PDB file of C-alpha atoms in Angstrom:
ATOM      1  CA  MET A  12     -19.301   3.117  31.545  1.00 60.00           C
ATOM      2  CA  ASN A  13     -21.946   2.059  33.191  1.00 75.00           C
ATOM      3  CA  THR A  14     -21.062   4.712  35.907  1.00 77.00           C
ATOM      4  CA  ASP A  15     -20.584   7.264  33.773  1.00 77.00           C
ATOM      5  CA  ASN A  16     -24.304   6.435  32.245  1.00 81.00           C
ATOM      6  CA  ASN A  17     -25.571   6.670  35.934  1.00 83.00           C
ATOM      7  CA  LYS A  18     -23.933   9.664  36.719  1.00 81.00           C
ATOM      8  CA  LEU A  19     -25.718  12.311  34.065  1.00 82.00           C
ATOM      9  CA  ARG A  20     -29.512  10.303  35.072  1.00 86.00           C
ATOM     10  CA  LEU A  21     -28.931  11.230  38.161  1.00 85.00           C
ATOM     11  CA  ARG A  22     -27.688  15.029  37.584  1.00 83.00           C
ATOM     12  CA  ALA A  23     -30.364  15.270  35.048  1.00 86.00           C
ATOM     13  CA  ALA A  24     -32.852  13.638  37.567  1.00 88.00           C
ATOM     14  CA  GLU A  25     -31.601  16.577  39.642  1.00 84.00           C
ATOM     15  CA  ALA A  26     -32.077  19.799  37.238  1.00 82.00           C
ATOM     16  CA  ARG A  27     -35.595  18.089  36.523  1.00 87.00           C
ATOM     17  CA  PHE A  28     -36.380  18.144  40.199  1.00 86.00           C
ATOM     18  CA  GLY A  29     -34.785  21.799  40.802  1.00 78.00           C
ATOM     19  CA  TYR A  30     -36.200  23.065  37.831  1.00 80.00           C
ATOM     20  CA  GLN A  31     -39.706  21.949  38.314  1.00 83.00           C
ATOM     21  CA  VAL A  32     -38.619  23.252  41.998  1.00 78.00           C
ATOM     22  CA  ALA A  33     -38.045  26.327  40.508  1.00 75.00           C
ATOM     23  CA  ALA A  34     -41.852  26.703  38.680  1.00 78.00           C
ATOM     24  CA  ARG A  35     -43.821  25.677  41.605  1.00 77.00           C
ATOM     25  CA  LEU A  36     -41.912  28.663  43.174  1.00 69.00           C
ATOM     26  CA  THR A  37     -42.452  31.052  40.735  1.00 72.00           C
ATOM     27  CA  GLU A  38     -46.279  29.869  40.280  1.00 73.00           C
ATOM     28  CA  ASP A  39     -47.299  30.066  43.750  1.00 66.00           C
ATOM     29  CA  THR A  40     -45.288  34.269  44.484  1.00 69.00           C
ATOM     30  CA  GLU A  41     -48.799  35.556  43.602  1.00 72.00           C
ATOM     31  CA  HIS A  42     -50.144  35.027  46.417  1.00 75.00           C
ATOM     32  CA  LEU A  43     -47.295  35.609  49.176  1.00 74.00           C
ATOM     33  CA  PRO A  44     -46.685  38.541  50.366  1.00 79.00           C
ATOM     34  CA  ASP A  45     -43.329  41.075  48.962  1.00 81.00           C
ATOM     35  CA  GLU A  46     -41.604  40.678  51.534  1.00 84.00           C
ATOM     36  CA  VAL A  47     -41.250  36.906  51.310  1.00 78.00           C
ATOM     37  CA  VAL A  48     -40.729  37.182  47.529  1.00 78.00           C
ATOM     38  CA  GLN A  49     -38.136  39.300  48.563  1.00 84.00           C
ATOM     39  CA  ARG A  50     -36.580  36.582  50.429  1.00 84.00           C
ATOM     40  CA  LEU A  51     -37.005  34.096  48.154  1.00 78.00           C
ATOM     41  CA  LYS A  52     -35.189  35.762  45.395  1.00 81.00           C
ATOM     42  CA  GLY A  53     -32.182  36.652  47.513  1.00 86.00           C
ATOM     43  CA  ILE A  54     -31.935  33.401  48.251  1.00 84.00           C
ATOM     44  CA  ARG A  55     -32.214  32.204  44.924  1.00 79.00           C
ATOM     45  CA  HIS A  56     -28.919  34.358  44.076  1.00 85.00           C
ATOM     46  CA  MET A  57     -27.502  33.198  46.815  1.00 88.00           C
ATOM     47  CA  VAL A  58     -27.102  29.900  45.192  1.00 83.00           C
ATOM     48  CA  VAL A  59     -26.692  30.470  41.802  1.00 82.00           C
ATOM     49  CA  ASP A  60     -23.933  32.029  43.146  1.00 86.00           C
ATOM     50  CA  ARG A  61     -23.025  29.349  45.516  1.00 87.00           C
ATOM     51  CA  GLN A  62     -23.371  26.663  42.977  1.00 83.00           C
ATOM     52  CA  ARG A  63     -21.499  29.823  39.992  1.00 85.00           C
ATOM     53  CA  ALA A  64     -18.572  29.729  42.629  1.00 86.00           C
ATOM     54  CA  ARG A  65     -18.567  26.350  43.412  1.00 83.00           C
ATOM     55  CA  ARG A  66     -17.829  25.472  39.666  1.00 79.00           C
ATOM     56  CA  GLN A  67     -15.278  27.995  39.078  1.00 82.00           C
ATOM     57  CA  ALA A  68     -13.348  26.070  42.454  1.00 79.00           C
ATOM     58  CA  LEU A  69     -13.785  22.799  40.415  1.00 74.00           C
ATOM     59  CA  ALA A  70     -12.767  24.091  37.626  1.00 72.00           C
ATOM     60  CA  ARG A  71      -9.561  26.293  39.077  1.00 72.00           C
ATOM     61  CA  SER A  72      -9.216  21.972  41.869  1.00 66.00           C
ATOM     62  CA  PRO A  73      -5.930  20.080  41.630  1.00 64.00           C
ATOM     63  CA  VAL A  74      -5.735  17.599  39.362  1.00 57.00           C
ATOM     64  CA  LEU A  75      -3.422  14.243  39.562  1.00 56.00           C
ATOM     65  CA  ILE A  76      -1.549  13.917  35.845  1.00 56.00           C
ATOM     66  CA  HIS A  77       1.050  11.414  35.303  1.00 57.00           C
ATOM     67  CA  GLY A  78       2.349  11.886  39.376  1.00 56.00           C
ATOM     68  CA  HIS A  79       2.470  15.871  39.321  1.00 57.00           C
ATOM     69  CA  THR A  80      -0.127  18.309  40.016  1.00 58.00           C
ATOM     70  CA  ALA A  81      -2.365  20.142  37.215  1.00 54.00           C
ATOM     71  CA  THR A  82      -4.930  22.705  37.260  1.00 52.00           C
ATOM     72  CA  LEU A  83      -7.624  22.643  34.662  1.00 52.00           C
ATOM     73  CA  GLY A  84      -8.020  26.641  34.958  1.00 50.00           C
ATOM     74  CA  GLY A  85      -7.321  28.660  32.325  1.00 50.00           C
ATOM     75  CA  PRO A  86      -4.996  29.448  30.253  1.00 48.00           C
ATOM     76  CA  GLY A  87      -3.178  32.196  32.572  1.00 49.00           C
ATOM     77  CA  GLU A  88      -3.512  29.530  35.370  1.00 53.00           C
ATOM     78  CA  SER A  89       0.309  29.000  36.254  1.00 55.00           C
ATOM     79  CA  SER A  90       0.547  25.892  35.328  1.00 67.00           C
ATOM     80  CA  SER A  91      -0.990  25.594  32.545  1.00 78.00           C
ATOM     81  CA  TRP A  92       2.470  26.784  30.481  1.00 81.00           C
ATOM     82  CA  ARG A  93       4.353  22.870  32.493  1.00 82.00           C
ATOM     83  CA  LEU A  94       1.053  20.640  31.117  1.00 82.00           C
ATOM     84  CA  ARG A  95       1.469  22.399  27.761  1.00 84.00           C
ATOM     85  CA  LEU A  96       4.582  22.051  27.907  1.00 86.00           C
ATOM     86  CA  GLY A  97       4.825  17.795  29.007  1.00 86.00           C
ATOM     87  CA  LEU A  98       2.503  17.659  26.395  1.00 85.00           C
ATOM     88  CA  LEU A  99       4.769  18.384  23.870  1.00 88.00           C
ATOM     89  CA  LEU A 100       7.860  16.903  25.118  1.00 90.00           C
ATOM     90  CA  ALA A 101       5.488  13.638  24.898  1.00 90.00           C
ATOM     91  CA  ILE A 102       5.435  13.525  21.311  1.00 90.00           C
ATOM     92  CA  PRO A 103       9.464  13.891  20.519  1.00 90.00           C
ATOM     93  CA  THR A 104      10.038  11.177  23.399  1.00 92.00           C
ATOM     94  CA  LEU A 105       7.457   8.699  21.812  1.00 92.00           C
ATOM     95  CA  LEU A 106       8.924   9.315  18.502  1.00 93.00           C
ATOM     96  CA  PHE A 107      12.141   8.600  20.357  1.00 94.00           C
ATOM     97  CA  GLY A 108      11.024   5.543  22.413  1.00 93.00           C
ATOM     98  CA  LEU A 109       9.626   4.221  18.547  1.00 94.00           C
ATOM     99  CA  TYR A 110      13.050   4.862  17.318  1.00 94.00           C
ATOM    100  CA  ALA A 111      15.317   2.911  20.218  1.00 94.00           C
ATOM    101  CA  LEU A 112      12.929   0.175  20.220  1.00 94.00           C
ATOM    102  CA  GLN A 113      13.469  -0.226  15.908  1.00 95.00           C
ATOM    103  CA  HIS A 114      17.102   0.269  16.422  1.00 94.00           C
ATOM    104  CA  TYR A 115      17.435  -2.922  19.159  1.00 95.00           C
ATOM    105  CA  GLN A 116      15.112  -5.185  16.960  1.00 95.00           C
ATOM    106  CA  GLN A 117      17.709  -4.698  14.073  1.00 95.00           C
ATOM    107  CA  GLU A 118      20.666  -4.475  16.017  1.00 95.00           C
ATOM    108  CA  ARG A 119      19.114  -7.449  17.705  1.00 95.00           C
ATOM    109  CA  PHE A 120      18.871  -9.084  14.007  1.00 94.00           C
ATOM    110  CA  VAL A 121      22.163  -7.707  12.506  1.00 93.00           C
ATOM    111  CA  ARG A 122      24.081  -9.892  16.109  1.00 93.00           C
ATOM    112  CA  LYS A 123      21.905 -13.057  15.244  1.00 92.00           C
ATOM    113  CA  ILE A 124      22.771 -13.474  11.747  1.00 90.00           C
ATOM    114  CA  ALA A 125      26.603 -12.777  12.214  1.00 90.00           C
ATOM    115  CA  ASP A 126      26.574 -15.682  14.937  1.00 89.00           C
ATOM    116  CA  ILE A 127      25.403 -18.417  12.366  1.00 85.00           C
ATOM    117  CA  ASP A 128      27.522 -16.499  10.046  1.00 82.00           C
ATOM    118  CA  THR A 129      30.356 -17.326  12.590  1.00 85.00           C
ATOM    119  CA  ALA A 130      29.081 -20.140  13.176  1.00 82.00           C
ATOM    120  CA  LEU A 131      29.049 -21.660   9.726  1.00 75.00           C
ATOM    121  CA  LEU A 132      33.116 -20.480   8.764  1.00 76.00           C
ATOM    122  CA  LEU A 133      34.435 -22.203  11.991  1.00 81.00           C
ATOM    123  CA  ASP A 134      32.512 -25.464  11.381  1.00 77.00           C
ATOM    124  CA  ASN A 135      34.207 -27.798   9.381  1.00 78.00           C
ATOM    125  CA  LEU A 136      32.672 -27.727   5.875  1.00 73.00           C
ATOM    126  CA  PRO A 137      34.073 -28.953   2.771  1.00 75.00           C
ATOM    127  CA  PRO A 138      33.796 -25.700   0.163  1.00 75.00           C
ATOM    128  CA  GLN A 139      31.349 -28.046  -2.080  1.00 79.00           C
ATOM    129  CA  ALA A 140      28.676 -27.515   1.121  1.00 76.00           C
ATOM    130  CA  TYR A 141      28.916 -23.668   0.332  1.00 74.00           C
ATOM    131  CA  VAL A 142      27.177 -24.324  -3.211  1.00 80.00           C
ATOM    132  CA  ASP A 143      24.725 -26.965  -2.473  1.00 81.00           C
ATOM    133  CA  PRO A 144      21.330 -25.673  -3.228  1.00 84.00           C
ATOM    134  CA  GLY A 145      19.934 -27.893  -0.526  1.00 84.00           C
ATOM    135  CA  PHE A 146      21.809 -26.569   1.949  1.00 79.00           C
ATOM    136  CA  THR A 147      21.103 -22.954   0.925  1.00 79.00           C
ATOM    137  CA  ASN A 148      17.371 -23.620   1.178  1.00 83.00           C
ATOM    138  CA  TYR A 149      18.912 -25.256   4.534  1.00 79.00           C
ATOM    139  CA  LEU A 150      19.941 -21.464   5.507  1.00 78.00           C
ATOM    140  CA  GLN A 151      17.490 -19.675   4.188  1.00 81.00           C
ATOM    141  CA  GLN A 152      14.389 -21.580   6.128  1.00 80.00           C
ATOM    142  CA  GLY A 153      16.035 -20.572   9.189  1.00 70.00           C
ATOM    143  CA  GLY A 154      18.102 -23.748   9.917  1.00 59.00           C
TER     144      GLY A 154
END
């Protein structure tokens, strides 16, 4: 998170420096010949166009998401429907996984109780042991 703050500070400092240079160039254009002013204006437009193209290229550059390549372009991009479909399928998959986990835990609990019942029924206990309150408490405590 600290590196993100440093990156933001660096970008802000670069932007401030750019604005200061642009303001300084704009102030001093009155003293320059018209030919130089036109050349500077052309260079500024060229830099702005390059920056715009760079931002658009970054927006369309492929990004790796869970081992699959996706682009971050607009809704008209060919793989954006794949990304949306993947995100849409993630929710039912998560719900199915939670259901399967709950079912597994319930089955394990039932098997544990069945093992206890089987052990009790196969053991040589007198019938009076089943009605003894102490034995019932022992079973309830997980004996």
